[in-house]
Amino acid sequence: MSSIEAVGLALGMISAIISIVNATIKIYEATAFTLTLEDYKAQATQLRELFAKVILKEGKSRWDRYVKVARTIRKGSRVEDLVRGILDDLQLLATSFPE
């Protein structure tokens, strides 16, 4: 094998390795994107459930509503944590996956 053939073979192998690395990066990014979206969805669902308990429903008195509001306020740090998590996920999505 001549040196030109050897160089051509080496370049072909390097090109193949670069293709494999690029494909691996795309798979990783897709997985990270999916996991971030799933986390975002879970936090949004939990937040919606907390607020749904406070919404006035037919047949509930004002007193019942106030009791539910008071219970939810005690969970204030949970609400703040969920909102913070949602905002962090949105920031990650916007900065990591701008397209």
PDB file of N, CA and C in Angstrom:
ATOM      1  N   MET A   1       0.853  -1.160   0.000  1.00  0.00           N
ATOM      2  CA  MET A   1       0.000   0.000   0.000  1.00  0.00           C
ATOM      3  C   MET A   1       0.906   1.232   0.000  1.00  0.00           C
ATOM      4  N   SER A   2       0.576   2.153  -0.877  1.00  0.00           N
ATOM      5  CA  SER A   2       1.376   3.369  -0.966  1.00  0.00           C
ATOM      6  C   SER A   2       0.974   4.334   0.135  1.00  0.00           C
ATOM      7  N   SER A   3       1.790   5.332   0.342  1.00  0.00           N
ATOM      8  CA  SER A   3       1.504   6.315   1.389  1.00  0.00           C
ATOM      9  C   SER A   3       0.242   7.118   1.055  1.00  0.00           C
ATOM     10  N   ILE A   4      -0.029   7.351  -0.208  1.00  0.00           N
ATOM     11  CA  ILE A   4      -1.243   8.066  -0.607  1.00  0.00           C
ATOM     12  C   ILE A   4      -2.474   7.235  -0.274  1.00  0.00           C
ATOM     13  N   GLU A   5      -2.407   5.948  -0.512  1.00  0.00           N
ATOM     14  CA  GLU A   5      -3.531   5.070  -0.170  1.00  0.00           C
ATOM     15  C   GLU A   5      -3.730   5.014   1.338  1.00  0.00           C
ATOM     16  N   ALA A   6      -2.624   4.974   2.079  1.00  0.00           N
ATOM     17  CA  ALA A   6      -2.697   4.928   3.543  1.00  0.00           C
ATOM     18  C   ALA A   6      -3.339   6.195   4.087  1.00  0.00           C
ATOM     19  N   VAL A   7      -2.952   7.335   3.524  1.00  0.00           N
ATOM     20  CA  VAL A   7      -3.542   8.610   3.956  1.00  0.00           C
ATOM     21  C   VAL A   7      -5.028   8.634   3.614  1.00  0.00           C
ATOM     22  N   GLY A   8      -5.383   8.172   2.435  1.00  0.00           N
ATOM     23  CA  GLY A   8      -6.790   8.116   2.036  1.00  0.00           C
ATOM     24  C   GLY A   8      -7.601   7.225   2.966  1.00  0.00           C
ATOM     25  N   LEU A   9      -7.027   6.084   3.332  1.00  0.00           N
ATOM     26  CA  LEU A   9      -7.695   5.168   4.258  1.00  0.00           C
ATOM     27  C   LEU A   9      -7.869   5.825   5.633  1.00  0.00           C
ATOM     28  N   ALA A  10      -6.816   6.500   6.104  1.00  0.00           N
ATOM     29  CA  ALA A  10      -6.875   7.175   7.404  1.00  0.00           C
ATOM     30  C   ALA A  10      -7.938   8.278   7.390  1.00  0.00           C
ATOM     31  N   LEU A  11      -7.991   9.054   6.328  1.00  0.00           N
ATOM     32  CA  LEU A  11      -9.002  10.111   6.221  1.00  0.00           C
ATOM     33  C   LEU A  11     -10.416   9.528   6.189  1.00  0.00           C
ATOM     34  N   GLY A  12     -10.575   8.427   5.513  1.00  0.00           N
ATOM     35  CA  GLY A  12     -11.877   7.766   5.481  1.00  0.00           C
ATOM     36  C   GLY A  12     -12.296   7.287   6.863  1.00  0.00           C
ATOM     37  N   MET A  13     -11.350   6.741   7.604  1.00  0.00           N
ATOM     38  CA  MET A  13     -11.650   6.277   8.966  1.00  0.00           C
ATOM     39  C   MET A  13     -11.974   7.456   9.876  1.00  0.00           C
ATOM     40  N   ILE A  14     -11.227   8.533   9.748  1.00  0.00           N
ATOM     41  CA  ILE A  14     -11.496   9.728  10.563  1.00  0.00           C
ATOM     42  C   ILE A  14     -12.869  10.288  10.230  1.00  0.00           C
ATOM     43  N   SER A  15     -13.204  10.320   8.966  1.00  0.00           N
ATOM     44  CA  SER A  15     -14.516  10.809   8.541  1.00  0.00           C
ATOM     45  C   SER A  15     -15.637   9.946   9.124  1.00  0.00           C
ATOM     46  N   ALA A  16     -15.437   8.635   9.127  1.00  0.00           N
ATOM     47  CA  ALA A  16     -16.433   7.723   9.693  1.00  0.00           C
ATOM     48  C   ALA A  16     -16.588   7.954  11.194  1.00  0.00           C
ATOM     49  N   ILE A  17     -15.473   8.164  11.886  1.00  0.00           N
ATOM     50  CA  ILE A  17     -15.519   8.416  13.337  1.00  0.00           C
ATOM     51  C   ILE A  17     -16.257   9.718  13.615  1.00  0.00           C
ATOM     52  N   ILE A  18     -15.985  10.744  12.834  1.00  0.00           N
ATOM     53  CA  ILE A  18     -16.674  12.025  13.017  1.00  0.00           C
ATOM     54  C   ILE A  18     -18.177  11.851  12.799  1.00  0.00           C
ATOM     55  N   SER A  19     -18.571  11.086  11.817  1.00  0.00           N
ATOM     56  CA  SER A  19     -19.994  10.830  11.562  1.00  0.00           C
ATOM     57  C   SER A  19     -20.639  10.122  12.749  1.00  0.00           C
ATOM     58  N   ILE A  20     -19.938   9.148  13.316  1.00  0.00           N
ATOM     59  CA  ILE A  20     -20.460   8.425  14.477  1.00  0.00           C
ATOM     60  C   ILE A  20     -20.613   9.362  15.670  1.00  0.00           C
ATOM     61  N   VAL A  21     -19.611  10.208  15.901  1.00  0.00           N
ATOM     62  CA  VAL A  21     -19.677  11.165  17.019  1.00  0.00           C
ATOM     63  C   VAL A  21     -20.832  12.136  16.815  1.00  0.00           C
ATOM     64  N   ASN A  22     -21.001  12.651  15.607  1.00  0.00           N
ATOM     65  CA  ASN A  22     -22.107  13.584  15.333  1.00  0.00           C
ATOM     66  C   ASN A  22     -23.467  12.918  15.553  1.00  0.00           C
ATOM     67  N   ALA A  23     -23.605  11.686  15.132  1.00  0.00           N
ATOM     68  CA  ALA A  23     -24.860  10.956  15.346  1.00  0.00           C
ATOM     69  C   ALA A  23     -25.114  10.738  16.834  1.00  0.00           C
ATOM     70  N   THR A  24     -24.057  10.416  17.574  1.00  0.00           N
ATOM     71  CA  THR A  24     -24.179  10.220  19.019  1.00  0.00           C
ATOM     72  C   THR A  24     -24.600  11.511  19.708  1.00  0.00           C
ATOM     73  N   ILE A  25     -24.041  12.625  19.285  1.00  0.00           N
ATOM     74  CA  ILE A  25     -24.406  13.924  19.864  1.00  0.00           C
ATOM     75  C   ILE A  25     -25.877  14.228  19.596  1.00  0.00           C
ATOM     76  N   LYS A  26     -26.349  13.963  18.389  1.00  0.00           N
ATOM     77  CA  LYS A  26     -27.754  14.212  18.063  1.00  0.00           C
ATOM     78  C   LYS A  26     -28.688  13.360  18.918  1.00  0.00           C
ATOM     79  N   ILE A  27     -28.319  12.111  19.129  1.00  0.00           N
ATOM     80  CA  ILE A  27     -29.132  11.222  19.969  1.00  0.00           C
ATOM     81  C   ILE A  27     -29.149  11.732  21.406  1.00  0.00           C
ATOM     82  N   TYR A  28     -27.994  12.143  21.914  1.00  0.00           N
ATOM     83  CA  TYR A  28     -27.906  12.668  23.284  1.00  0.00           C
ATOM     84  C   TYR A  28     -28.764  13.919  23.417  1.00  0.00           C
ATOM     85  N   GLU A  29     -28.668  14.836  22.458  1.00  0.00           N
ATOM     86  CA  GLU A  29     -29.446  16.070  22.530  1.00  0.00           C
ATOM     87  C   GLU A  29     -30.940  15.776  22.482  1.00  0.00           C
ATOM     88  N   ALA A  30     -31.352  14.838  21.652  1.00  0.00           N
ATOM     89  CA  ALA A  30     -32.770  14.476  21.571  1.00  0.00           C
ATOM     90  C   ALA A  30     -33.248  13.885  22.889  1.00  0.00           C
ATOM     91  N   THR A  31     -32.417  13.061  23.504  1.00  0.00           N
ATOM     92  CA  THR A  31     -32.765  12.461  24.786  1.00  0.00           C
ATOM     93  C   THR A  31     -32.855  13.529  25.872  1.00  0.00           C
ATOM     94  N   ALA A  32     -31.890  14.433  25.907  1.00  0.00           N
ATOM     95  CA  ALA A  32     -31.897  15.510  26.900  1.00  0.00           C
ATOM     96  C   ALA A  32     -33.122  16.397  26.710  1.00  0.00           C
ATOM     97  N   PHE A  33     -33.463  16.688  25.469  1.00  0.00           N
ATOM     98  CA  PHE A  33     -34.632  17.503  25.166  1.00  0.00           C
ATOM     99  C   PHE A  33     -35.902  16.823  25.666  1.00  0.00           C
ATOM    100  N   THR A  34     -36.030  15.529  25.376  1.00  0.00           N
ATOM    101  CA  THR A  34     -37.200  14.769  25.796  1.00  0.00           C
ATOM    102  C   THR A  34     -37.308  14.713  27.315  1.00  0.00           C
ATOM    103  N   LEU A  35     -36.193  14.455  27.989  1.00  0.00           N
ATOM    104  CA  LEU A  35     -36.211  14.391  29.459  1.00  0.00           C
ATOM    105  C   LEU A  35     -36.586  15.737  30.062  1.00  0.00           C
ATOM    106  N   THR A  36     -36.073  16.823  29.485  1.00  0.00           N
ATOM    107  CA  THR A  36     -36.409  18.156  29.988  1.00  0.00           C
ATOM    108  C   THR A  36     -37.890  18.438  29.790  1.00  0.00           C
ATOM    109  N   LEU A  37     -38.433  18.076  28.642  1.00  0.00           N
ATOM    110  CA  LEU A  37     -39.863  18.284  28.404  1.00  0.00           C
ATOM    111  C   LEU A  37     -40.722  17.452  29.356  1.00  0.00           C
ATOM    112  N   GLU A  38     -40.320  16.221  29.616  1.00  0.00           N
ATOM    113  CA  GLU A  38     -41.077  15.376  30.542  1.00  0.00           C
ATOM    114  C   GLU A  38     -41.047  15.955  31.959  1.00  0.00           C
ATOM    115  N   ASP A  39     -39.892  16.465  32.376  1.00  0.00           N
ATOM    116  CA  ASP A  39     -39.777  17.081  33.697  1.00  0.00           C
ATOM    117  C   ASP A  39     -40.654  18.329  33.768  1.00  0.00           C
ATOM    118  N   TYR A  40     -40.619  19.126  32.716  1.00  0.00           N
ATOM    119  CA  TYR A  40     -41.433  20.337  32.632  1.00  0.00           C
ATOM    120  C   TYR A  40     -42.918  19.983  32.736  1.00  0.00           C
ATOM    121  N   LYS A  41     -43.334  18.971  32.002  1.00  0.00           N
ATOM    122  CA  LYS A  41     -44.736  18.554  32.007  1.00  0.00           C
ATOM    123  C   LYS A  41     -45.160  18.074  33.395  1.00  0.00           C
ATOM    124  N   ALA A  42     -44.312  17.300  34.051  1.00  0.00           N
ATOM    125  CA  ALA A  42     -44.635  16.784  35.389  1.00  0.00           C
ATOM    126  C   ALA A  42     -44.794  17.925  36.387  1.00  0.00           C
ATOM    127  N   GLN A  43     -43.898  18.896  36.334  1.00  0.00           N
ATOM    128  CA  GLN A  43     -43.987  20.028  37.262  1.00  0.00           C
ATOM    129  C   GLN A  43     -45.223  20.873  36.977  1.00  0.00           C
ATOM    130  N   ALA A  44     -45.519  21.104  35.702  1.00  0.00           N
ATOM    131  CA  ALA A  44     -46.695  21.887  35.342  1.00  0.00           C
ATOM    132  C   ALA A  44     -47.979  21.177  35.785  1.00  0.00           C
ATOM    133  N   THR A  45     -48.009  19.863  35.653  1.00  0.00           N
ATOM    134  CA  THR A  45     -49.167  19.085  36.079  1.00  0.00           C
ATOM    135  C   THR A  45     -49.365  19.184  37.583  1.00  0.00           C
ATOM    136  N   GLN A  46     -48.288  19.067  38.340  1.00  0.00           N
ATOM    137  CA  GLN A  46     -48.384  19.176  39.800  1.00  0.00           C
ATOM    138  C   GLN A  46     -48.854  20.562  40.213  1.00  0.00           C
ATOM    139  N   LEU A  47     -48.357  21.594  39.546  1.00  0.00           N
ATOM    140  CA  LEU A  47     -48.765  22.956  39.855  1.00  0.00           C
ATOM    141  C   LEU A  47     -50.241  23.159  39.544  1.00  0.00           C
ATOM    142  N   ARG A  48     -50.686  22.627  38.399  1.00  0.00           N
ATOM    143  CA  ARG A  48     -52.099  22.739  38.029  1.00  0.00           C
ATOM    144  C   ARG A  48     -52.983  22.039  39.061  1.00  0.00           C
ATOM    145  N   GLU A  49     -52.536  20.884  39.541  1.00  0.00           N
ATOM    146  CA  GLU A  49     -53.322  20.152  40.538  1.00  0.00           C
ATOM    147  C   GLU A  49     -53.426  20.935  41.844  1.00  0.00           C
ATOM    148  N   LEU A  50     -52.343  21.592  42.250  1.00  0.00           N
ATOM    149  CA  LEU A  50     -52.397  22.400  43.468  1.00  0.00           C
ATOM    150  C   LEU A  50     -53.399  23.541  43.323  1.00  0.00           C
ATOM    151  N   PHE A  51     -53.364  24.222  42.194  1.00  0.00           N
ATOM    152  CA  PHE A  51     -54.284  25.343  41.994  1.00  0.00           C
ATOM    153  C   PHE A  51     -55.716  24.869  41.741  1.00  0.00           C
ATOM    154  N   ALA A  52     -55.892  23.709  41.170  1.00  0.00           N
ATOM    155  CA  ALA A  52     -57.235  23.196  40.917  1.00  0.00           C
ATOM    156  C   ALA A  52     -57.982  22.954  42.221  1.00  0.00           C
ATOM    157  N   LYS A  53     -57.250  22.642  43.274  1.00  0.00           N
ATOM    158  CA  LYS A  53     -57.887  22.420  44.575  1.00  0.00           C
ATOM    159  C   LYS A  53     -58.476  23.706  45.137  1.00  0.00           C
ATOM    160  N   VAL A  54     -57.946  24.846  44.710  1.00  0.00           N
ATOM    161  CA  VAL A  54     -58.371  26.131  45.259  1.00  0.00           C
ATOM    162  C   VAL A  54     -59.552  26.724  44.494  1.00  0.00           C
ATOM    163  N   ILE A  55     -59.719  26.331  43.257  1.00  0.00           N
ATOM    164  CA  ILE A  55     -60.771  26.903  42.423  1.00  0.00           C
ATOM    165  C   ILE A  55     -62.137  26.578  43.015  1.00  0.00           C
ATOM    166  N   LEU A  56     -62.992  27.599  43.052  1.00  0.00           N
ATOM    167  CA  LEU A  56     -64.340  27.442  43.591  1.00  0.00           C
ATOM    168  C   LEU A  56     -65.138  26.509  42.694  1.00  0.00           C
ATOM    169  N   LYS A  57     -65.651  25.455  43.296  1.00  0.00           N
ATOM    170  CA  LYS A  57     -66.468  24.501  42.553  1.00  0.00           C
ATOM    171  C   LYS A  57     -67.909  24.651  42.995  1.00  0.00           C
ATOM    172  N   GLU A  58     -68.788  24.263  42.110  1.00  0.00           N
ATOM    173  CA  GLU A  58     -70.198  24.348  42.414  1.00  0.00           C
ATOM    174  C   GLU A  58     -70.512  23.499  43.639  1.00  0.00           C
ATOM    175  N   GLY A  59     -71.269  24.057  44.549  1.00  0.00           N
ATOM    176  CA  GLY A  59     -71.629  23.324  45.754  1.00  0.00           C
ATOM    177  C   GLY A  59     -70.669  23.549  46.911  1.00  0.00           C
ATOM    178  N   LYS A  60     -69.554  24.212  46.671  1.00  0.00           N
ATOM    179  CA  LYS A  60     -68.602  24.481  47.752  1.00  0.00           C
ATOM    180  C   LYS A  60     -68.875  25.877  48.314  1.00  0.00           C
ATOM    181  N   SER A  61     -68.821  25.976  49.626  1.00  0.00           N
ATOM    182  CA  SER A  61     -69.056  27.268  50.259  1.00  0.00           C
ATOM    183  C   SER A  61     -67.777  28.102  50.246  1.00  0.00           C
ATOM    184  N   ARG A  62     -67.932  29.369  50.566  1.00  0.00           N
ATOM    185  CA  ARG A  62     -66.753  30.232  50.654  1.00  0.00           C
ATOM    186  C   ARG A  62     -65.802  29.705  51.728  1.00  0.00           C
ATOM    187  N   TRP A  63     -66.361  29.214  52.800  1.00  0.00           N
ATOM    188  CA  TRP A  63     -65.524  28.694  53.882  1.00  0.00           C
ATOM    189  C   TRP A  63     -64.655  27.531  53.382  1.00  0.00           C
ATOM    190  N   ASP A  64     -65.257  26.616  52.639  1.00  0.00           N
ATOM    191  CA  ASP A  64     -64.492  25.492  52.081  1.00  0.00           C
ATOM    192  C   ASP A  64     -63.362  26.002  51.190  1.00  0.00           C
ATOM    193  N   ARG A  65     -63.674  27.018  50.415  1.00  0.00           N
ATOM    194  CA  ARG A  65     -62.648  27.586  49.528  1.00  0.00           C
ATOM    195  C   ARG A  65     -61.528  28.206  50.346  1.00  0.00           C
ATOM    196  N   TYR A  66     -61.854  28.953  51.383  1.00  0.00           N
ATOM    197  CA  TYR A  66     -60.835  29.588  52.214  1.00  0.00           C
ATOM    198  C   TYR A  66     -59.947  28.544  52.894  1.00  0.00           C
ATOM    199  N   VAL A  67     -60.554  27.454  53.331  1.00  0.00           N
ATOM    200  CA  VAL A  67     -59.778  26.382  53.956  1.00  0.00           C
ATOM    201  C   VAL A  67     -58.791  25.797  52.939  1.00  0.00           C
ATOM    202  N   LYS A  68     -59.255  25.580  51.722  1.00  0.00           N
ATOM    203  CA  LYS A  68     -58.362  25.044  50.688  1.00  0.00           C
ATOM    204  C   LYS A  68     -57.244  26.024  50.343  1.00  0.00           C
ATOM    205  N   VAL A  69     -57.588  27.321  50.296  1.00  0.00           N
ATOM    206  CA  VAL A  69     -56.564  28.333  50.035  1.00  0.00           C
ATOM    207  C   VAL A  69     -55.522  28.312  51.148  1.00  0.00           C
ATOM    208  N   ALA A  70     -55.983  28.230  52.393  1.00  0.00           N
ATOM    209  CA  ALA A  70     -55.039  28.211  53.518  1.00  0.00           C
ATOM    210  C   ALA A  70     -54.125  26.992  53.449  1.00  0.00           C
ATOM    211  N   ARG A  71     -54.671  25.852  53.090  1.00  0.00           N
ATOM    212  CA  ARG A  71     -53.838  24.652  52.959  1.00  0.00           C
ATOM    213  C   ARG A  71     -52.819  24.802  51.830  1.00  0.00           C
ATOM    214  N   THR A  72     -53.240  25.434  50.747  1.00  0.00           N
ATOM    215  CA  THR A  72     -52.341  25.629  49.618  1.00  0.00           C
ATOM    216  C   THR A  72     -51.247  26.628  49.970  1.00  0.00           C
ATOM    217  N   ILE A  73     -51.592  27.662  50.719  1.00  0.00           N
ATOM    218  CA  ILE A  73     -50.584  28.652  51.128  1.00  0.00           C
ATOM    219  C   ILE A  73     -49.512  27.988  51.982  1.00  0.00           C
ATOM    220  N   ARG A  74     -49.910  27.039  52.818  1.00  0.00           N
ATOM    221  CA  ARG A  74     -48.906  26.317  53.611  1.00  0.00           C
ATOM    222  C   ARG A  74     -47.977  25.534  52.704  1.00  0.00           C
ATOM    223  N   LYS A  75     -48.447  25.212  51.503  1.00  0.00           N
ATOM    224  CA  LYS A  75     -47.614  24.518  50.524  1.00  0.00           C
ATOM    225  C   LYS A  75     -46.912  25.524  49.624  1.00  0.00           C
ATOM    226  N   GLY A  76     -46.815  26.763  50.093  1.00  0.00           N
ATOM    227  CA  GLY A  76     -46.227  27.829  49.286  1.00  0.00           C
ATOM    228  C   GLY A  76     -44.848  27.513  48.773  1.00  0.00           C
ATOM    229  N   SER A  77     -44.028  26.915  49.620  1.00  0.00           N
ATOM    230  CA  SER A  77     -42.680  26.604  49.148  1.00  0.00           C
ATOM    231  C   SER A  77     -42.742  25.571  48.028  1.00  0.00           C
ATOM    232  N   ARG A  78     -43.712  24.678  48.062  1.00  0.00           N
ATOM    233  CA  ARG A  78     -43.875  23.682  46.998  1.00  0.00           C
ATOM    234  C   ARG A  78     -44.251  24.380  45.690  1.00  0.00           C
ATOM    235  N   VAL A  79     -45.152  25.354  45.780  1.00  0.00           N
ATOM    236  CA  VAL A  79     -45.544  26.110  44.592  1.00  0.00           C
ATOM    237  C   VAL A  79     -44.337  26.854  44.035  1.00  0.00           C
ATOM    238  N   GLU A  80     -43.580  27.503  44.915  1.00  0.00           N
ATOM    239  CA  GLU A  80     -42.389  28.235  44.475  1.00  0.00           C
ATOM    240  C   GLU A  80     -41.372  27.293  43.840  1.00  0.00           C
ATOM    241  N   ASP A  81     -41.195  26.120  44.425  1.00  0.00           N
ATOM    242  CA  ASP A  81     -40.252  25.143  43.868  1.00  0.00           C
ATOM    243  C   ASP A  81     -40.691  24.681  42.477  1.00  0.00           C
ATOM    244  N   LEU A  82     -41.983  24.443  42.323  1.00  0.00           N
ATOM    245  CA  LEU A  82     -42.496  24.012  41.017  1.00  0.00           C
ATOM    246  C   LEU A  82     -42.310  25.108  39.964  1.00  0.00           C
ATOM    247  N   VAL A  83     -42.647  26.341  40.328  1.00  0.00           N
ATOM    248  CA  VAL A  83     -42.494  27.450  39.387  1.00  0.00           C
ATOM    249  C   VAL A  83     -41.016  27.645  39.044  1.00  0.00           C
ATOM    250  N   ARG A  84     -40.152  27.574  40.046  1.00  0.00           N
ATOM    251  CA  ARG A  84     -38.715  27.711  39.802  1.00  0.00           C
ATOM    252  C   ARG A  84     -38.221  26.604  38.868  1.00  0.00           C
ATOM    253  N   GLY A  85     -38.673  25.383  39.095  1.00  0.00           N
ATOM    254  CA  GLY A  85     -38.288  24.269  38.239  1.00  0.00           C
ATOM    255  C   GLY A  85     -38.765  24.445  36.813  1.00  0.00           C
ATOM    256  N   ILE A  86     -39.995  24.926  36.655  1.00  0.00           N
ATOM    257  CA  ILE A  86     -40.541  25.168  35.322  1.00  0.00           C
ATOM    258  C   ILE A  86     -39.720  26.233  34.603  1.00  0.00           C
ATOM    259  N   LEU A  87     -39.417  27.321  35.305  1.00  0.00           N
ATOM    260  CA  LEU A  87     -38.629  28.387  34.688  1.00  0.00           C
ATOM    261  C   LEU A  87     -37.219  27.917  34.341  1.00  0.00           C
ATOM    262  N   ASP A  88     -36.623  27.110  35.205  1.00  0.00           N
ATOM    263  CA  ASP A  88     -35.290  26.560  34.910  1.00  0.00           C
ATOM    264  C   ASP A  88     -35.326  25.670  33.668  1.00  0.00           C
ATOM    265  N   ASP A  89     -36.360  24.841  33.564  1.00  0.00           N
ATOM    266  CA  ASP A  89     -36.494  23.975  32.388  1.00  0.00           C
ATOM    267  C   ASP A  89     -36.695  24.791  31.110  1.00  0.00           C
ATOM    268  N   LEU A  90     -37.505  25.847  31.200  1.00  0.00           N
ATOM    269  CA  LEU A  90     -37.721  26.703  30.031  1.00  0.00           C
ATOM    270  C   LEU A  90     -36.424  27.384  29.605  1.00  0.00           C
ATOM    271  N   GLN A  91     -35.655  27.842  30.599  1.00  0.00           N
ATOM    272  CA  GLN A  91     -34.383  28.478  30.271  1.00  0.00           C
ATOM    273  C   GLN A  91     -33.427  27.465  29.619  1.00  0.00           C
ATOM    274  N   LEU A  92     -33.391  26.252  30.158  1.00  0.00           N
ATOM    275  CA  LEU A  92     -32.541  25.207  29.571  1.00  0.00           C
ATOM    276  C   LEU A  92     -32.965  24.911  28.143  1.00  0.00           C
ATOM    277  N   LEU A  93     -34.258  24.793  27.909  1.00  0.00           N
ATOM    278  CA  LEU A  93     -34.736  24.533  26.552  1.00  0.00           C
ATOM    279  C   LEU A  93     -34.386  25.682  25.599  1.00  0.00           C
ATOM    280  N   ALA A  94     -34.543  26.912  26.083  1.00  0.00           N
ATOM    281  CA  ALA A  94     -34.268  28.057  25.215  1.00  0.00           C
ATOM    282  C   ALA A  94     -32.787  28.211  24.896  1.00  0.00           C
ATOM    283  N   THR A  95     -31.928  27.900  25.845  1.00  0.00           N
ATOM    284  CA  THR A  95     -30.501  28.081  25.612  1.00  0.00           C
ATOM    285  C   THR A  95     -29.832  26.870  24.960  1.00  0.00           C
ATOM    286  N   SER A  96     -30.308  25.680  25.276  1.00  0.00           N
ATOM    287  CA  SER A  96     -29.677  24.473  24.747  1.00  0.00           C
ATOM    288  C   SER A  96     -30.213  24.052  23.391  1.00  0.00           C
ATOM    289  N   PHE A  97     -31.477  24.384  23.144  1.00  0.00           N
ATOM    290  CA  PHE A  97     -32.123  23.954  21.906  1.00  0.00           C
ATOM    291  C   PHE A  97     -32.791  25.150  21.244  1.00  0.00           C
ATOM    292  N   PRO A  98     -32.015  26.114  20.755  1.00  0.00           N
ATOM    293  CA  PRO A  98     -32.608  27.354  20.249  1.00  0.00           C
ATOM    294  C   PRO A  98     -33.380  27.199  18.943  1.00  0.00           C
ATOM    295  N   GLU A  99     -33.188  26.116  18.230  1.00  0.00           N
ATOM    296  CA  GLU A  99     -33.841  25.974  16.927  1.00  0.00           C
ATOM    297  C   GLU A  99     -35.249  25.499  17.052  1.00  0.00           C
TER     298      GLU A  99
END
